[in-house]
C-alpha cells in the first residue's frame, strides 16, 4: 500500500460504466480496471504483468475508449492511481494497444505503448504481442516482448533500459482442460549482465463443472547470480 488505510476493508478490484451501442464499433468506459495491454494473463506473477504496472490490486482508475471490429481493435486509456482507497500502484499516464487479426483469426499481431509517471520515476514502454492458433494441435502459441525506458529523478541512477518478455503455448487437449507452458525474461538493466531474472512456468487448469476450476501451478525462477526459487501451488476456485 502506498498510503495507510483506515476505516473500511471493502475492496472492489473492478467497477466501471460502459457505453457501447453495438458489439462492433466504438466504446467508452470509465472506472477501475486494468487497461487493455499485452497478453492479459490471469496470473499476476508473470513478469509481463508484475513488472509493467499490472500486478495484483494495481487496477487503476481509467477513462478508456476505442474501436472493436471483426478484424482489428484499438484501445487508448488514460489511467491514474486508486484515489478512493490509496492502494496499489502510484503511476498515472496513458496506454495504447492495437491488434490485427489475419488468416481467419488464426494469427493475431499487436502493438502497444505505455507512458507512466510515478513517484521519482517515469517509464516509457513499447512492445508487441503475437498469437498463432494451430487448430490441428489444439494449441495457441503466444509471445510478448517489451522494451522499457525508466528515467529516475535521482542523478545517481539516471536512465535505465529494461526488457520484459514471455513466450510459450497453451494446449487444450480435451474440453475443460488447459495446459500452459511459459518462458519468461526480465532484464532489469540491459547494461548490466547479472541484473536479470528468468523463469519457467507450467500451469494446469481444469474446469470439471460450471463455476469450478482446479489449478496446479509450478514455477522456477533463476535470478542471475542468485539461488533458484521453486514454487508449487494447487488451488480450487469457485466462481459465482
C-alpha positions as a LaTeX table, in Angstrom:
\begin{tabular}{lrrr}
\hline
Residue & $x$ (\AA) & $y$ (\AA) & $z$ (\AA) \\
\hline
Unk1 & 0.00 & 0.00 & 0.00 \\
Unk2 & 1.32 & 3.42 & $-0.87$ \\
Unk3 & $-0.82$ & 5.05 & 1.82 \\
Unk4 & $-2.01$ & 3.85 & 5.25 \\
Unk5 & $-5.57$ & 2.55 & 5.07 \\
Unk6 & $-8.03$ & 3.21 & 7.86 \\
Unk7 & $-11.74$ & 2.50 & 8.08 \\
Unk8 & $-13.43$ & 0.21 & 5.58 \\
Unk9 & $-11.77$ & $-3.03$ & 4.46 \\
Unk10 & $-14.02$ & $-3.42$ & 1.43 \\
Unk11 & $-12.11$ & $-3.63$ & $-1.86$ \\
Unk12 & $-13.61$ & $-3.78$ & $-5.34$ \\
Unk13 & $-10.97$ & $-4.62$ & $-7.92$ \\
Unk14 & $-13.22$ & $-3.75$ & $-10.86$ \\
Unk15 & $-16.15$ & $-1.36$ & $-11.19$ \\
Unk16 & $-16.94$ & 0.76 & $-14.21$ \\
Unk17 & $-19.56$ & 2.20 & $-16.53$ \\
Unk18 & $-19.51$ & 1.38 & $-20.24$ \\
Unk19 & $-21.13$ & 2.98 & $-23.26$ \\
Unk20 & $-21.12$ & 0.58 & $-26.23$ \\
Unk21 & $-24.12$ & 0.79 & $-28.56$ \\
Unk22 & $-23.11$ & $-2.24$ & $-30.65$ \\
Unk23 & $-20.88$ & $-5.29$ & $-30.24$ \\
Unk24 & $-18.70$ & $-3.97$ & $-33.06$ \\
Unk25 & $-17.83$ & $-0.29$ & $-33.16$ \\
Unk26 & $-16.76$ & 2.41 & $-30.71$ \\
Unk27 & $-16.97$ & 2.21 & $-26.95$ \\
Unk28 & $-16.20$ & 4.33 & $-23.89$ \\
Unk29 & $-15.51$ & 3.01 & $-20.40$ \\
Unk30 & $-14.74$ & 4.75 & $-17.10$ \\
Unk31 & $-13.94$ & 3.23 & $-13.71$ \\
Unk32 & $-11.44$ & 0.87 & $-12.11$ \\
Unk33 & $-9.94$ & $-1.92$ & $-14.23$ \\
Unk34 & $-6.72$ & $-2.90$ & $-15.98$ \\
Unk35 & $-6.06$ & $-1.02$ & $-19.22$ \\
Unk36 & $-6.11$ & $-3.27$ & $-22.31$ \\
Unk37 & $-2.43$ & $-4.16$ & $-22.72$ \\
Unk38 & $-0.30$ & $-7.20$ & $-23.51$ \\
Unk39 & $-1.36$ & $-10.83$ & $-23.25$ \\
Unk40 & $-3.69$ & $-10.07$ & $-20.30$ \\
Unk41 & $-2.80$ & $-13.29$ & $-18.47$ \\
Unk42 & $-4.72$ & $-14.23$ & $-15.35$ \\
Unk43 & $-1.51$ & $-14.97$ & $-13.38$ \\
Unk44 & $-0.19$ & $-11.76$ & $-11.86$ \\
Unk45 & 3.18 & $-13.37$ & $-11.03$ \\
Unk46 & 4.30 & $-13.28$ & $-14.68$ \\
Unk47 & 6.88 & $-10.57$ & $-15.35$ \\
Unk48 & 4.82 & $-9.03$ & $-18.15$ \\
Unk49 & 2.14 & $-8.30$ & $-15.55$ \\
Unk50 & 4.06 & $-7.87$ & $-12.31$ \\
Unk51 & 6.74 & $-5.51$ & $-13.64$ \\
Unk52 & 4.72 & $-3.42$ & $-16.10$ \\
Unk53 & 2.11 & $-1.99$ & $-13.73$ \\
Unk54 & $-0.46$ & $-4.81$ & $-13.78$ \\
Unk55 & 0.32 & $-6.60$ & $-10.53$ \\
Unk56 & $-2.27$ & $-7.77$ & $-8.01$ \\
Unk57 & $-4.52$ & $-4.93$ & $-6.75$ \\
Unk58 & $-2.84$ & $-2.47$ & $-9.13$ \\
Unk59 & $-6.03$ & $-1.87$ & $-11.12$ \\
Unk60 & $-6.07$ & 1.85 & $-11.87$ \\
Unk61 & $-8.89$ & 4.33 & $-12.33$ \\
Unk62 & $-9.26$ & 4.92 & $-16.04$ \\
Unk63 & $-11.06$ & 6.57 & $-18.87$ \\
Unk64 & $-10.72$ & 4.21 & $-21.82$ \\
Unk65 & $-12.06$ & 4.35 & $-25.34$ \\
Unk66 & $-11.55$ & 2.66 & $-28.64$ \\
Unk67 & $-12.98$ & 0.72 & $-31.54$ \\
Unk68 & $-13.58$ & $-3.03$ & $-31.87$ \\
Unk69 & $-14.08$ & $-4.51$ & $-35.34$ \\
Unk70 & $-14.17$ & $-8.03$ & $-36.74$ \\
Unk71 & $-10.55$ & $-7.96$ & $-37.87$ \\
Unk72 & $-8.93$ & $-5.37$ & $-35.63$ \\
Unk73 & $-9.29$ & $-3.33$ & $-32.48$ \\
Unk74 & $-7.75$ & $-0.24$ & $-30.88$ \\
Unk75 & $-7.82$ & 0.88 & $-27.23$ \\
Unk76 & $-6.50$ & 4.09 & $-25.64$ \\
Unk77 & $-6.57$ & 4.54 & $-21.85$ \\
Unk78 & $-5.81$ & 7.42 & $-19.51$ \\
Unk79 & $-5.07$ & 5.98 & $-16.06$ \\
Unk80 & $-4.49$ & 7.26 & $-12.52$ \\
Unk81 & $-3.82$ & 5.67 & $-9.09$ \\
Unk82 & $-6.59$ & 4.37 & $-6.85$ \\
Unk83 & $-7.69$ & 7.66 & $-5.29$ \\
Unk84 & $-10.52$ & 6.02 & $-3.31$ \\
Unk85 & $-8.57$ & 3.55 & $-1.18$ \\
Unk86 & $-4.96$ & 4.57 & $-1.82$ \\
Unk87 & $-3.75$ & 1.04 & $-2.57$ \\
Unk88 & $-1.85$ & $-0.47$ & $-5.47$ \\
Unk89 & 0.35 & 1.43 & $-7.89$ \\
Unk90 & 1.14 & 5.14 & $-7.87$ \\
Unk91 & 1.56 & 5.68 & $-11.61$ \\
Unk92 & $-0.56$ & 7.86 & $-13.87$ \\
Unk93 & $-0.34$ & 8.29 & $-17.62$ \\
Unk94 & $-1.52$ & 6.91 & $-20.96$ \\
Unk95 & $-1.60$ & 3.43 & $-22.51$ \\
Unk96 & $-2.50$ & 2.30 & $-26.02$ \\
Unk97 & $-2.99$ & $-1.16$ & $-27.52$ \\
Unk98 & $-3.94$ & $-2.18$ & $-31.05$ \\
Unk99 & $-4.17$ & $-5.56$ & $-32.73$ \\
Unk100 & $-4.86$ & $-7.00$ & $-36.16$ \\
Unk101 & $-6.32$ & $-10.46$ & $-36.75$ \\
Unk102 & $-5.48$ & $-12.17$ & $-40.05$ \\
Unk103 & $-5.88$ & $-15.54$ & $-41.78$ \\
Unk104 & $-9.40$ & $-16.04$ & $-40.40$ \\
Unk105 & $-8.30$ & $-15.11$ & $-36.87$ \\
Unk106 & $-5.54$ & $-17.73$ & $-36.87$ \\
Unk107 & $-2.84$ & $-15.07$ & $-36.36$ \\
Unk108 & $-3.04$ & $-12.03$ & $-34.09$ \\
Unk109 & $-0.42$ & $-9.27$ & $-34.19$ \\
Unk110 & $-0.49$ & $-6.45$ & $-31.65$ \\
Unk111 & 1.47 & $-3.32$ & $-30.77$ \\
Unk112 & 1.38 & $-1.41$ & $-27.51$ \\
Unk113 & 2.84 & 1.52 & $-25.64$ \\
Unk114 & 2.55 & 2.91 & $-22.13$ \\
Unk115 & 3.80 & 6.19 & $-20.65$ \\
Unk116 & 3.62 & 6.27 & $-16.85$ \\
Unk117 & 4.66 & 8.86 & $-14.29$ \\
Unk118 & 5.28 & 7.61 & $-10.74$ \\
Unk119 & 6.99 & 8.76 & $-7.57$ \\
Unk120 & 10.55 & 9.68 & $-8.57$ \\
Unk121 & 10.48 & 7.84 & $-11.89$ \\
Unk122 & 8.80 & 7.93 & $-15.29$ \\
Unk123 & 8.54 & 4.85 & $-17.52$ \\
Unk124 & 8.04 & 4.51 & $-21.26$ \\
Unk125 & 7.09 & 1.06 & $-22.59$ \\
Unk126 & 7.00 & $-0.03$ & $-26.24$ \\
Unk127 & 6.17 & $-3.61$ & $-27.09$ \\
Unk128 & 4.37 & $-6.14$ & $-29.20$ \\
Unk129 & 2.22 & $-9.26$ & $-28.95$ \\
Unk130 & 1.80 & $-12.20$ & $-31.31$ \\
Unk131 & $-0.53$ & $-15.21$ & $-31.11$ \\
Unk132 & $-0.92$ & $-18.14$ & $-33.50$ \\
Unk133 & $-3.66$ & $-20.75$ & $-33.16$ \\
Unk134 & $-2.99$ & $-24.21$ & $-34.63$ \\
Unk135 & $-6.34$ & $-25.97$ & $-34.77$ \\
Unk136 & $-4.97$ & $-29.45$ & $-35.53$ \\
Unk137 & $-2.80$ & $-29.32$ & $-32.41$ \\
Unk138 & $-5.48$ & $-27.56$ & $-30.33$ \\
Unk139 & $-2.68$ & $-25.19$ & $-29.35$ \\
Unk140 & $-2.23$ & $-21.43$ & $-29.04$ \\
Unk141 & 1.34 & $-20.13$ & $-29.36$ \\
Unk142 & 1.92 & $-16.73$ & $-27.78$ \\
Unk143 & 4.69 & $-14.20$ & $-27.23$ \\
Unk144 & 5.01 & $-10.73$ & $-25.73$ \\
Unk145 & 8.11 & $-8.52$ & $-25.77$ \\
Unk146 & 8.55 & $-5.06$ & $-24.23$ \\
Unk147 & 11.33 & $-2.52$ & $-24.07$ \\
Unk148 & 11.14 & $-0.22$ & $-21.04$ \\
Unk149 & 12.97 & 3.08 & $-20.55$ \\
Unk150 & 12.91 & 4.32 & $-16.95$ \\
Unk151 & 14.03 & 7.86 & $-16.14$ \\
Unk152 & 14.78 & 8.47 & $-12.46$ \\
Unk153 & 14.80 & 11.86 & $-10.81$ \\
Unk154 & 17.95 & 10.89 & $-8.90$ \\
Unk155 & 21.16 & 11.94 & $-10.67$ \\
Unk156 & 22.84 & 8.80 & $-9.31$ \\
Unk157 & 20.58 & 6.37 & $-11.21$ \\
Unk158 & 19.65 & 8.44 & $-14.26$ \\
Unk159 & 18.09 & 6.48 & $-17.14$ \\
Unk160 & 17.80 & 2.68 & $-17.29$ \\
Unk161 & 16.80 & 0.34 & $-20.10$ \\
Unk162 & 14.84 & $-2.84$ & $-19.37$ \\
Unk163 & 13.47 & $-5.80$ & $-21.30$ \\
Unk164 & 10.41 & $-7.76$ & $-20.15$ \\
Unk165 & 9.06 & $-10.65$ & $-22.19$ \\
Unk166 & 7.27 & $-14.00$ & $-22.18$ \\
Unk167 & 6.75 & $-16.78$ & $-24.70$ \\
Unk168 & 5.05 & $-20.15$ & $-24.65$ \\
Unk169 & 1.96 & $-22.10$ & $-25.63$ \\
Unk170 & $-1.36$ & $-23.29$ & $-24.27$ \\
Unk171 & $-2.83$ & $-26.67$ & $-25.21$ \\
Unk172 & $-6.50$ & $-27.68$ & $-24.84$ \\
Unk173 & $-6.30$ & $-31.48$ & $-25.31$ \\
Unk174 & $-9.90$ & $-32.10$ & $-24.21$ \\
Unk175 & $-12.84$ & $-29.95$ & $-23.26$ \\
Unk176 & $-12.37$ & $-28.24$ & $-19.89$ \\
Unk177 & $-8.61$ & $-28.88$ & $-19.63$ \\
Unk178 & $-5.85$ & $-26.41$ & $-20.46$ \\
Unk179 & $-2.08$ & $-26.88$ & $-20.11$ \\
Unk180 & 0.18 & $-23.83$ & $-20.42$ \\
Unk181 & 3.98 & $-23.61$ & $-20.55$ \\
Unk182 & 5.73 & $-20.23$ & $-20.36$ \\
Unk183 & 9.30 & $-19.00$ & $-20.51$ \\
Unk184 & 9.94 & $-15.51$ & $-19.13$ \\
Unk185 & 12.75 & $-12.96$ & $-19.04$ \\
Unk186 & 13.12 & $-9.76$ & $-17.08$ \\
Unk187 & 16.39 & $-7.99$ & $-17.90$ \\
Unk188 & 16.11 & $-5.30$ & $-15.23$ \\
Unk189 & 19.04 & $-3.32$ & $-16.65$ \\
Unk190 & 20.15 & $-4.14$ & $-20.17$ \\
Unk191 & 23.59 & $-2.66$ & $-19.47$ \\
Unk192 & 24.24 & $-4.99$ & $-16.52$ \\
Unk193 & 24.68 & $-8.66$ & $-17.40$ \\
Unk194 & 23.73 & $-10.08$ & $-13.99$ \\
Unk195 & 20.68 & $-7.83$ & $-13.45$ \\
Unk196 & 18.21 & $-10.36$ & $-14.83$ \\
Unk197 & 15.51 & $-12.80$ & $-13.84$ \\
Unk198 & 14.50 & $-15.84$ & $-15.89$ \\
Unk199 & 11.53 & $-18.07$ & $-15.14$ \\
Unk200 & 9.73 & $-21.14$ & $-16.36$ \\
Unk201 & 6.07 & $-21.67$ & $-15.51$ \\
Unk202 & 3.75 & $-24.66$ & $-16.01$ \\
Unk203 & 0.01 & $-24.29$ & $-15.46$ \\
Unk204 & $-2.75$ & $-26.88$ & $-15.45$ \\
Unk205 & $-6.30$ & $-25.54$ & $-15.42$ \\
Unk206 & $-9.23$ & $-27.96$ & $-15.24$ \\
Unk207 & $-12.88$ & $-26.97$ & $-15.29$ \\
Unk208 & $-14.75$ & $-30.18$ & $-14.34$ \\
Unk209 & $-18.08$ & $-28.41$ & $-13.76$ \\
Unk210 & $-19.50$ & $-24.94$ & $-14.39$ \\
Unk211 & $-18.15$ & $-22.34$ & $-11.94$ \\
Unk212 & $-15.45$ & $-24.71$ & $-10.60$ \\
Unk213 & $-11.76$ & $-24.65$ & $-11.51$ \\
Unk214 & $-8.85$ & $-26.74$ & $-10.29$ \\
Unk215 & $-5.43$ & $-25.21$ & $-10.89$ \\
Unk216 & $-1.92$ & $-26.56$ & $-10.35$ \\
Unk217 & 0.99 & $-24.19$ & $-10.98$ \\
Unk218 & 4.70 & $-24.89$ & $-10.91$ \\
Unk219 & 7.28 & $-22.13$ & $-11.31$ \\
Unk220 & 11.08 & $-21.96$ & $-11.30$ \\
Unk221 & 12.84 & $-18.59$ & $-11.12$ \\
Unk222 & 16.52 & $-18.19$ & $-11.92$ \\
Unk223 & 17.95 & $-14.86$ & $-10.73$ \\
Unk224 & 21.33 & $-14.11$ & $-12.27$ \\
Unk225 & 23.99 & $-14.79$ & $-9.67$ \\
Unk226 & 21.40 & $-15.99$ & $-7.12$ \\
Unk227 & 19.76 & $-19.16$ & $-5.90$ \\
Unk228 & 16.94 & $-20.86$ & $-7.80$ \\
Unk229 & 13.46 & $-20.28$ & $-6.36$ \\
Unk230 & 10.86 & $-23.03$ & $-6.78$ \\
Unk231 & 7.11 & $-22.70$ & $-6.27$ \\
Unk232 & 4.31 & $-25.27$ & $-6.39$ \\
Unk233 & 0.72 & $-24.15$ & $-5.92$ \\
Unk234 & $-2.56$ & $-26.07$ & $-6.05$ \\
Unk235 & $-5.90$ & $-24.36$ & $-5.56$ \\
Unk236 & $-9.61$ & $-24.79$ & $-6.04$ \\
Unk237 & $-11.71$ & $-21.89$ & $-7.36$ \\
Unk238 & $-15.43$ & $-21.41$ & $-7.19$ \\
Unk239 & $-16.78$ & $-18.65$ & $-9.41$ \\
Unk240 & $-20.12$ & $-17.05$ & $-8.67$ \\
\hline
\end{tabular}
